[in-house]
Amino acid sequence: MYALIDCNNFYCSCERVFNPKLEGKPVVVLSNNDGCVISRSEEAKLLGIKMGTPAFMFEDFFNKNNVAVYSSNYTLYGDLSDRVMKTLIEFVPRLEVYSIDEAFLDLHDLPYIDLLELALKIKMSVHKRIGIPVTIGIAPTKTLAKMANKFAKKKRKDVGCFWAANDKLIDEMMDSTEVGDIWGIGAQYAKILKKNGFQTALELRNAPEEWIRVNMTVVGQRLLNELRGVPSIEWEFIIPAKKNICCARGFGILIKTKHELSEALASYAANVGEKLRRQKSCAKTINIFVQTNPFRRDDKQYMRSMTTDLPVCTNNTAMLIKYALKVLDRIYLDGYNYHKCGFLALDLIPEDQVQYSIYDAVESPKEKTISKTLDKLNKVHGKDLIRYAAQGYGKKWKLKQARLSPCYTTRIDQILKVKN
């Protein structure tokens, strides 16, 4: 058996953990630069607020309905997610982190445990320890576990858990699930399936295998196996190292000078460098891009990117910044209102597999020590507190976060203060 744990309205739930006054009130969290709604509480959903709602167009609506609006606080959300995952692993032999708010649990080595009772215990423990409400779906395959989780949210809201323990319960769940809601079915496949008379997951499960292979290839065959209770999606207990790493963001306001653009790019390069060292990888190639805002039709438009090979594969922040700024010198043009830039590290390899020629400058132990110390200080005292001079301390290019909540769990100066 597999279990899929999903944190309910995760970003909104994180905001509520440290602000109990938000309980029972509509809450939304916005995307980067306070652009659009990316998380909604149940109360916000009842008001008709849709995912992707542009914040600036609904500001009056939010005020009129007393909607609590927050900027994305990914530092807080990431830390609470880590706490949730550490709690889950206490109950099962193995766990696969699927996303920031979802995880698959391996229940195969628990043959004598009542799984519904276990699910209720997990749900209660996560809420008691961290304050995050979760929904749990249990079924014979990953795809069915995902479906069971959605079924629990729709049909078992009062319990928050659903165990598809027998054929009757599985059929009931599948009959109430539209093909477009099946994990792995995209919009195009959903259209094809509906056009050919498959409306529910139950109908798809009974489809001829030959038709599935012809119209949905091997992906469809794997999905059909999953729907029939045959596990066909492998576990990923260890998160694989990323093959590419990118840091690209829109600016809080338009940037008109090269100096400010270089500060932003240097900071993005430093961000990527830290991620490379964290997964013990080095970049062979980098790509830099800059662009204006295509939605500002009165502005002159410009977008340019350039890829360059590094002399030596590296994860050293100083080297990444150095070559990023060299590329910027070649693609930057005066007279434009820049809206976004980005730094991509490509062709990654493990840091212990870097090959040097006799002409290459090997990174010295001193440089490695500086990088490790930099990462350690920033982890303890707050991200980007210690930085390279090229990053500057400019704020014009930073994300717009007018409604940002404190980093309650990662910044000592923002910890909650209890009053008598």
CSV table of C-alpha atoms in Angstrom, one decimal:
chain,number,residue,atom,x,y,z
A,1,MET,CA,0.0,0.0,0.0
A,2,TYR,CA,1.0,3.6,-0.7
A,3,ALA,CA,-0.1,6.7,1.2
A,4,LEU,CA,-0.1,10.3,-0.2
A,5,ILE,CA,0.1,13.0,2.4
A,6,ASP,CA,-0.9,16.5,1.2
A,7,CYS,CA,-0.8,19.6,3.3
A,8,ASN,CA,-4.0,21.5,2.9
A,9,ASN,CA,-3.7,25.0,1.3
A,10,PHE,CA,-0.1,24.8,2.5
A,11,TYR,CA,1.1,28.4,2.1
A,12,CYS,CA,-2.1,29.7,3.7
A,13,SER,CA,-1.8,27.1,6.5
A,14,CYS,CA,1.8,28.2,7.2
A,15,GLU,CA,0.7,31.8,7.6
A,16,ARG,CA,-2.0,30.7,10.1
A,17,VAL,CA,0.4,28.7,12.3
A,18,PHE,CA,1.9,31.9,13.7
A,19,ASN,CA,-1.2,34.1,13.4
A,20,PRO,CA,-4.3,32.3,15.0
A,21,LYS,CA,-6.4,35.3,14.2
A,22,LEU,CA,-6.5,34.1,10.6
A,23,GLU,CA,-8.5,31.0,11.6
A,24,GLY,CA,-11.9,31.0,9.9
A,25,LYS,CA,-11.0,34.0,7.8
A,26,PRO,CA,-10.3,34.0,4.0
A,27,VAL,CA,-6.5,34.0,3.3
A,28,VAL,CA,-4.6,34.2,0.0
A,29,VAL,CA,-0.9,34.1,-0.8
A,30,LEU,CA,0.5,35.8,-3.8
A,31,SER,CA,3.2,34.8,-6.3
A,32,ASN,CA,6.5,36.6,-6.9
A,33,ASN,CA,6.2,40.4,-7.0
A,34,ASP,CA,2.7,40.1,-5.4
A,35,GLY,CA,1.4,39.2,-8.8
A,36,CYS,CA,-1.4,36.7,-8.6
A,37,VAL,CA,-3.1,34.3,-6.1
A,38,ILE,CA,-1.2,30.9,-5.8
A,39,SER,CA,-2.7,29.6,-2.5
A,40,ARG,CA,-6.2,30.0,-1.1
A,41,SER,CA,-7.8,29.0,2.2
A,42,GLU,CA,-11.2,27.2,2.1
A,43,GLU,CA,-12.9,30.5,3.0
A,44,ALA,CA,-11.2,32.3,0.1
A,45,LYS,CA,-12.4,29.5,-2.3
A,46,LEU,CA,-16.0,30.0,-1.1
A,47,LEU,CA,-15.7,33.7,-2.0
A,48,GLY,CA,-15.1,32.6,-5.5
A,49,ILE,CA,-11.4,33.6,-5.6
A,50,LYS,CA,-9.7,31.6,-8.4
A,51,MET,CA,-6.1,30.4,-8.7
A,52,GLY,CA,-4.1,32.9,-10.8
A,53,THR,CA,-6.4,35.9,-9.8
A,54,PRO,CA,-4.4,39.1,-10.5
A,55,ALA,CA,-4.0,40.8,-7.1
A,56,PHE,CA,-4.1,44.4,-8.5
A,57,MET,CA,-7.5,43.8,-10.2
A,58,PHE,CA,-9.1,42.4,-7.0
A,59,GLU,CA,-7.7,44.7,-4.3
A,60,ASP,CA,-11.1,46.3,-3.7
A,61,PHE,CA,-12.7,42.9,-3.5
A,62,PHE,CA,-10.1,41.7,-1.0
A,63,ASN,CA,-10.7,44.8,1.2
A,64,LYS,CA,-14.4,44.5,1.0
A,65,ASN,CA,-14.4,40.9,2.1
A,66,ASN,CA,-11.7,41.2,4.7
A,67,VAL,CA,-9.4,38.8,2.8
A,68,ALA,CA,-5.9,38.5,4.5
A,69,VAL,CA,-3.4,38.9,1.7
A,70,TYR,CA,0.3,37.8,2.0
A,71,SER,CA,3.4,37.8,-0.1
A,72,SER,CA,5.1,34.5,-0.7
A,73,ASN,CA,7.4,33.7,2.2
A,74,TYR,CA,9.3,30.7,0.8
A,75,THR,CA,11.8,30.6,3.6
A,76,LEU,CA,9.1,30.0,6.1
A,77,TYR,CA,7.2,27.5,3.9
A,78,GLY,CA,10.4,25.5,3.2
A,79,ASP,CA,11.3,25.3,6.9
A,80,LEU,CA,7.8,24.1,7.9
A,81,SER,CA,7.8,21.6,5.0
A,82,ASP,CA,11.0,20.2,6.3
A,83,ARG,CA,9.4,19.8,9.8
A,84,VAL,CA,6.4,18.0,8.3
A,85,MET,CA,8.6,15.6,6.4
A,86,LYS,CA,10.7,14.8,9.5
A,87,THR,CA,7.5,14.1,11.4
A,88,LEU,CA,6.2,11.7,8.7
A,89,ILE,CA,9.3,9.6,8.5
A,90,GLU,CA,8.8,8.7,12.2
A,91,PHE,CA,5.8,6.6,11.3
A,92,VAL,CA,7.0,4.6,8.2
A,93,PRO,CA,10.1,2.8,6.9
A,94,ARG,CA,10.5,4.9,3.8
A,95,LEU,CA,9.3,8.2,2.5
A,96,GLU,CA,9.5,10.0,-0.9
A,97,VAL,CA,9.2,13.8,-0.9
A,98,TYR,CA,7.1,14.6,-3.9
A,99,SER,CA,6.8,18.4,-3.5
A,100,ILE,CA,7.0,21.1,-0.8
A,101,ASP,CA,3.6,20.0,0.5
A,102,GLU,CA,3.3,16.4,-0.6
A,103,ALA,CA,5.0,13.1,0.2
A,104,PHE,CA,4.4,9.4,-0.6
A,105,LEU,CA,4.7,6.9,2.3
A,106,ASP,CA,5.8,3.3,1.8
A,107,LEU,CA,3.3,1.1,3.8
A,108,HIS,CA,4.4,-2.3,2.4
A,109,ASP,CA,6.3,-3.4,5.5
A,110,LEU,CA,3.3,-2.7,7.8
A,111,PRO,CA,1.1,-5.8,7.2
A,112,TYR,CA,-0.4,-6.0,10.7
A,113,ILE,CA,-1.2,-2.3,11.3
A,114,ASP,CA,-4.6,-0.8,10.7
A,115,LEU,CA,-3.7,1.7,8.0
A,116,LEU,CA,-6.7,4.0,8.6
A,117,GLU,CA,-5.9,4.2,12.3
A,118,LEU,CA,-2.2,5.0,11.3
A,119,ALA,CA,-3.4,7.7,8.9
A,120,LEU,CA,-5.5,9.4,11.6
A,121,LYS,CA,-2.5,9.2,14.0
A,122,ILE,CA,-0.2,10.8,11.5
A,123,LYS,CA,-2.7,13.5,10.7
A,124,MET,CA,-3.2,14.4,14.4
A,125,SER,CA,0.6,14.3,15.1
A,126,VAL,CA,1.4,16.7,12.2
A,127,HIS,CA,-1.2,19.1,13.3
A,128,LYS,CA,-0.3,19.0,16.9
A,129,ARG,CA,3.5,19.4,16.4
A,130,ILE,CA,3.6,21.8,13.5
A,131,GLY,CA,0.0,23.2,13.2
A,132,ILE,CA,-0.4,22.2,9.5
A,133,PRO,CA,-3.6,20.3,8.5
A,134,VAL,CA,-3.1,17.4,6.1
A,135,THR,CA,-5.2,15.0,4.0
A,136,ILE,CA,-4.2,11.4,3.6
A,137,GLY,CA,-5.1,9.0,0.8
A,138,ILE,CA,-4.1,5.3,0.9
A,139,ALA,CA,-4.3,2.9,-2.0
A,140,PRO,CA,-2.4,0.0,-3.8
A,141,THR,CA,-0.5,2.3,-6.2
A,142,LYS,CA,0.8,5.8,-6.3
A,143,THR,CA,-1.8,7.0,-8.9
A,144,LEU,CA,-4.6,5.5,-6.8
A,145,ALA,CA,-3.2,7.0,-3.6
A,146,LYS,CA,-3.2,10.5,-5.3
A,147,MET,CA,-6.8,9.8,-6.3
A,148,ALA,CA,-7.7,8.7,-2.8
A,149,ASN,CA,-6.3,11.9,-1.4
A,150,LYS,CA,-8.5,14.0,-3.7
A,151,PHE,CA,-11.5,11.7,-2.9
A,152,ALA,CA,-10.8,12.3,0.8
A,153,LYS,CA,-10.9,16.1,0.3
A,154,LYS,CA,-14.2,15.9,-1.6
A,155,LYS,CA,-16.1,13.1,0.1
A,156,ARG,CA,-14.4,12.6,3.5
A,157,LYS,CA,-13.7,16.2,4.6
A,158,ASP,CA,-14.8,15.5,8.2
A,159,VAL,CA,-12.2,12.7,8.5
A,160,GLY,CA,-9.5,14.0,6.2
A,161,CYS,CA,-8.4,10.4,5.4
A,162,PHE,CA,-9.5,7.7,2.9
A,163,TRP,CA,-8.2,4.2,2.6
A,164,ALA,CA,-9.2,2.4,-0.6
A,165,ALA,CA,-9.1,-0.9,1.2
A,166,ASN,CA,-11.2,-3.1,-1.1
A,167,ASP,CA,-12.6,-3.3,-4.7
A,168,LYS,CA,-15.9,-1.7,-3.7
A,169,LEU,CA,-14.2,1.4,-2.2
A,170,ILE,CA,-11.8,1.6,-5.2
A,171,ASP,CA,-14.7,1.5,-7.7
A,172,GLU,CA,-16.6,4.1,-5.7
A,173,MET,CA,-13.5,6.4,-5.7
A,174,MET,CA,-12.8,5.9,-9.4
A,175,ASP,CA,-16.4,6.3,-10.5
A,176,SER,CA,-16.4,9.8,-8.9
A,177,THR,CA,-13.1,10.9,-10.5
A,178,GLU,CA,-13.1,12.5,-13.9
A,179,VAL,CA,-10.4,11.4,-16.3
A,180,GLY,CA,-9.0,15.0,-16.4
A,181,ASP,CA,-8.4,14.7,-12.6
A,182,ILE,CA,-6.2,11.6,-12.8
A,183,TRP,CA,-2.6,12.1,-11.9
A,184,GLY,CA,-0.6,12.1,-15.1
A,185,ILE,CA,-3.5,13.0,-17.5
A,186,GLY,CA,-2.8,16.3,-19.1
A,187,ALA,CA,-5.3,18.6,-20.9
A,188,GLN,CA,-4.6,17.0,-24.3
A,189,TYR,CA,-5.0,13.4,-23.2
A,190,ALA,CA,-8.2,14.4,-21.3
A,191,LYS,CA,-9.7,15.8,-24.5
A,192,ILE,CA,-8.8,12.6,-26.4
A,193,LEU,CA,-10.2,10.3,-23.7
A,194,LYS,CA,-13.5,12.3,-23.4
A,195,LYS,CA,-13.9,12.4,-27.2
A,196,ASN,CA,-13.6,8.6,-27.2
A,197,GLY,CA,-16.2,8.1,-24.5
A,198,PHE,CA,-14.0,7.8,-21.3
A,199,GLN,CA,-15.5,10.2,-18.7
A,200,THR,CA,-14.4,8.6,-15.4
A,201,ALA,CA,-11.3,6.8,-14.1
A,202,LEU,CA,-13.4,3.7,-13.7
A,203,GLU,CA,-14.3,3.7,-17.5
A,204,LEU,CA,-10.6,4.3,-18.3
A,205,ARG,CA,-9.5,1.4,-16.1
A,206,ASN,CA,-11.7,-0.9,-18.2
A,207,ALA,CA,-10.4,0.4,-21.5
A,208,PRO,CA,-8.8,-2.1,-24.0
A,209,GLU,CA,-5.0,-2.3,-23.6
A,210,GLU,CA,-4.4,-2.2,-27.3
A,211,TRP,CA,-6.4,1.1,-27.6
A,212,ILE,CA,-4.4,2.6,-24.8
A,213,ARG,CA,-1.0,1.6,-26.3
A,214,VAL,CA,-2.0,3.0,-29.7
A,215,ASN,CA,-3.4,6.3,-28.4
A,216,MET,CA,-1.4,6.9,-25.2
A,217,THR,CA,1.9,5.0,-25.9
A,218,VAL,CA,3.9,3.4,-23.0
A,219,VAL,CA,2.9,6.2,-20.7
A,220,GLY,CA,-0.8,5.2,-21.1
A,221,GLN,CA,0.1,1.6,-20.5
A,222,ARG,CA,1.9,2.4,-17.2
A,223,LEU,CA,-1.1,4.5,-16.1
A,224,LEU,CA,-3.5,1.7,-17.0
A,225,ASN,CA,-1.5,-0.7,-14.8
A,226,GLU,CA,-1.6,1.8,-12.0
A,227,LEU,CA,-5.3,2.1,-12.2
A,228,ARG,CA,-5.7,-1.7,-12.2
A,229,GLY,CA,-3.7,-1.9,-9.0
A,230,VAL,CA,-0.3,-2.9,-10.5
A,231,PRO,CA,2.5,-0.5,-9.2
A,232,SER,CA,4.3,0.8,-12.3
A,233,ILE,CA,5.9,4.0,-11.0
A,234,GLU,CA,9.2,3.6,-9.2
A,235,TRP,CA,10.0,5.0,-5.8
A,236,GLU,CA,12.5,7.9,-5.6
A,237,PHE,CA,13.5,7.7,-1.9
A,238,ILE,CA,16.6,9.8,-2.7
A,239,ILE,CA,16.0,13.0,-4.5
A,240,PRO,CA,18.1,13.0,-7.6
A,241,ALA,CA,20.6,15.8,-8.2
A,242,LYS,CA,19.3,18.5,-10.5
A,243,LYS,CA,20.8,18.5,-14.0
A,244,ASN,CA,20.4,22.3,-14.3
A,245,ILE,CA,19.8,25.0,-11.8
A,246,CYS,CA,18.2,28.4,-12.5
A,247,CYS,CA,17.6,31.6,-10.6
A,248,ALA,CA,15.5,34.1,-12.5
A,249,ARG,CA,13.1,36.7,-11.1
A,250,GLY,CA,11.2,39.7,-12.2
A,251,PHE,CA,12.2,43.0,-10.4
A,252,GLY,CA,10.1,44.9,-7.9
A,253,ILE,CA,10.4,47.9,-10.2
A,254,LEU,CA,11.9,48.5,-13.6
A,255,ILE,CA,15.7,48.7,-13.7
A,256,LYS,CA,17.4,51.3,-16.0
A,257,THR,CA,21.1,51.1,-15.1
A,258,LYS,CA,23.7,48.4,-15.7
A,259,HIS,CA,25.0,48.8,-12.1
A,260,GLU,CA,21.6,47.7,-10.6
A,261,LEU,CA,21.2,44.9,-13.2
A,262,SER,CA,24.7,43.6,-12.3
A,263,GLU,CA,23.8,43.5,-8.6
A,264,ALA,CA,20.7,41.5,-9.3
A,265,LEU,CA,22.6,39.1,-11.6
A,266,ALA,CA,25.5,38.7,-9.1
A,267,SER,CA,22.9,37.8,-6.4
A,268,TYR,CA,21.3,35.2,-8.6
A,269,ALA,CA,24.7,33.7,-9.4
A,270,ALA,CA,25.4,33.5,-5.6
A,271,ASN,CA,22.0,31.8,-5.1
A,272,VAL,CA,22.8,29.2,-7.7
A,273,GLY,CA,26.3,28.7,-6.3
A,274,GLU,CA,24.9,27.9,-2.9
A,275,LYS,CA,22.5,25.4,-4.5
A,276,LEU,CA,25.3,23.8,-6.4
A,277,ARG,CA,27.4,23.3,-3.3
A,278,ARG,CA,24.5,21.9,-1.4
A,279,GLN,CA,24.0,19.1,-3.9
A,280,LYS,CA,27.8,18.8,-4.4
A,281,SER,CA,27.7,19.6,-8.1
A,282,CYS,CA,29.7,21.9,-10.4
A,283,ALA,CA,28.6,23.7,-13.5
A,284,LYS,CA,30.3,23.4,-16.9
A,285,THR,CA,28.2,26.0,-18.7
A,286,ILE,CA,26.2,29.1,-17.7
A,287,ASN,CA,23.5,31.0,-19.5
A,288,ILE,CA,22.6,34.6,-18.8
A,289,PHE,CA,19.5,36.4,-20.0
A,290,VAL,CA,18.0,39.9,-19.6
A,291,GLN,CA,14.6,41.1,-20.8
A,292,THR,CA,12.2,44.0,-20.7
A,293,ASN,CA,8.5,43.7,-19.8
A,294,PRO,CA,6.6,42.5,-22.9
A,295,PHE,CA,3.3,43.8,-21.4
A,296,ARG,CA,4.5,47.4,-21.4
A,297,ARG,CA,3.7,48.2,-25.0
A,298,ASP,CA,4.9,51.8,-24.7
A,299,ASP,CA,8.4,50.6,-23.8
A,300,LYS,CA,11.1,49.6,-26.2
A,301,GLN,CA,11.4,45.8,-26.1
A,302,TYR,CA,14.6,43.9,-25.8
A,303,MET,CA,15.5,40.3,-24.8
A,304,ARG,CA,18.9,38.7,-25.1
A,305,SER,CA,20.6,35.6,-23.7
A,306,MET,CA,24.0,34.1,-24.1
A,307,THR,CA,25.6,30.8,-23.1
A,308,THR,CA,29.3,30.4,-22.3
A,309,ASP,CA,31.5,27.5,-21.2
A,310,LEU,CA,33.4,28.0,-18.0
A,311,PRO,CA,37.2,27.4,-18.1
A,312,VAL,CA,36.8,24.8,-15.4
A,313,CYS,CA,33.7,23.3,-13.9
A,314,THR,CA,33.0,25.1,-10.7
A,315,ASN,CA,30.5,25.9,-7.9
A,316,ASN,CA,32.6,28.7,-6.5
A,317,THR,CA,30.4,31.8,-6.2
A,318,ALA,CA,33.2,34.3,-7.0
A,319,MET,CA,33.9,32.5,-10.3
A,320,LEU,CA,30.2,32.3,-11.2
A,321,ILE,CA,29.8,36.0,-10.6
A,322,LYS,CA,32.9,36.9,-12.5
A,323,TYR,CA,31.8,35.1,-15.7
A,324,ALA,CA,28.1,36.2,-15.3
A,325,LEU,CA,29.2,39.8,-15.3
A,326,LYS,CA,31.5,39.2,-18.3
A,327,VAL,CA,28.5,37.9,-20.3
A,328,LEU,CA,26.4,40.8,-19.1
A,329,ASP,CA,28.9,43.2,-20.6
A,330,ARG,CA,28.3,41.6,-24.0
A,331,ILE,CA,24.5,41.5,-23.9
A,332,TYR,CA,23.6,44.7,-22.0
A,333,LEU,CA,22.2,47.7,-24.0
A,334,ASP,CA,21.5,51.2,-22.6
A,335,GLY,CA,18.1,52.8,-22.9
A,336,TYR,CA,15.8,50.0,-21.9
A,337,ASN,CA,13.6,49.4,-18.9
A,338,TYR,CA,14.7,46.0,-17.7
A,339,HIS,CA,12.1,43.8,-16.0
A,340,LYS,CA,13.9,40.5,-15.4
A,341,CYS,CA,17.2,38.7,-15.6
A,342,GLY,CA,18.4,35.2,-14.9
A,343,PHE,CA,21.3,32.9,-14.3
A,344,LEU,CA,21.3,29.3,-15.3
A,345,ALA,CA,23.9,26.7,-14.4
A,346,LEU,CA,24.0,24.0,-17.1
A,347,ASP,CA,25.7,20.6,-17.7
A,348,LEU,CA,26.2,19.8,-14.1
A,349,ILE,CA,28.5,17.1,-12.9
A,350,PRO,CA,29.4,15.8,-9.4
A,351,GLU,CA,32.1,17.9,-7.8
A,352,ASP,CA,34.3,14.9,-7.2
A,353,GLN,CA,34.3,14.1,-11.0
A,354,VAL,CA,35.7,17.4,-12.2
A,355,GLN,CA,38.7,16.8,-14.5
A,356,TYR,CA,41.5,19.4,-14.7
A,357,SER,CA,44.1,19.8,-17.4
A,358,ILE,CA,47.7,20.8,-16.6
A,359,TYR,CA,46.8,24.4,-17.5
A,360,ASP,CA,43.7,24.7,-15.3
A,361,ALA,CA,43.7,26.6,-12.0
A,362,VAL,CA,42.5,24.2,-9.4
A,363,GLU,CA,40.3,25.8,-6.7
A,364,SER,CA,42.5,26.3,-3.6
A,365,PRO,CA,41.6,24.9,-0.1
A,366,LYS,CA,41.3,28.5,1.0
A,367,GLU,CA,38.6,29.3,-1.6
A,368,LYS,CA,36.7,26.1,-0.6
A,369,THR,CA,36.9,27.1,3.1
A,370,ILE,CA,35.5,30.6,2.2
A,371,SER,CA,32.6,29.1,0.4
A,372,LYS,CA,31.8,26.6,3.2
A,373,THR,CA,32.0,29.4,5.8
A,374,LEU,CA,29.8,31.7,3.7
A,375,ASP,CA,27.1,29.0,3.4
A,376,LYS,CA,27.3,28.2,7.2
A,377,LEU,CA,27.0,31.8,8.3
A,378,ASN,CA,24.1,32.5,5.9
A,379,LYS,CA,22.3,29.4,7.1
A,380,VAL,CA,22.6,30.4,10.7
A,381,HIS,CA,22.1,34.1,10.6
A,382,GLY,CA,19.9,34.6,7.5
A,383,LYS,CA,20.1,34.2,3.8
A,384,ASP,CA,22.4,36.7,2.0
A,385,LEU,CA,23.6,38.3,5.2
A,386,ILE,CA,27.2,37.7,4.1
A,387,ARG,CA,27.7,38.4,0.5
A,388,TYR,CA,30.2,39.3,-2.2
A,389,ALA,CA,30.7,43.0,-2.9
A,390,ALA,CA,29.3,42.6,-6.5
A,391,GLN,CA,25.9,41.7,-5.0
A,392,GLY,CA,25.6,45.1,-3.3
A,393,TYR,CA,22.7,46.0,-1.0
A,394,GLY,CA,20.4,47.6,-3.5
A,395,LYS,CA,16.7,47.1,-3.1
A,396,LYS,CA,15.3,48.4,-6.4
A,397,TRP,CA,15.7,45.1,-8.1
A,398,LYS,CA,14.4,42.9,-5.3
A,399,LEU,CA,11.1,41.3,-5.5
A,400,LYS,CA,8.0,43.3,-4.5
A,401,GLN,CA,6.9,41.8,-1.1
A,402,ALA,CA,4.7,44.4,0.4
A,403,ARG,CA,2.8,41.9,2.5
A,404,LEU,CA,5.6,39.6,3.7
A,405,SER,CA,5.2,37.9,7.0
A,406,PRO,CA,8.2,37.4,9.3
A,407,CYS,CA,10.5,34.4,9.0
A,408,TYR,CA,9.4,33.1,12.4
A,409,THR,CA,11.5,29.9,12.4
A,410,THR,CA,14.7,30.9,10.6
A,411,ARG,CA,15.5,34.4,11.7
A,412,ILE,CA,16.4,35.0,15.4
A,413,ASP,CA,15.4,38.6,15.2
A,414,GLN,CA,11.9,37.7,13.8
A,415,ILE,CA,11.1,35.0,16.4
A,416,LEU,CA,7.7,35.4,18.1
A,417,LYS,CA,7.7,37.3,21.3
A,418,VAL,CA,5.3,36.2,24.0
A,419,LYS,CA,3.7,38.9,26.0
A,420,ASN,CA,2.4,38.5,29.6
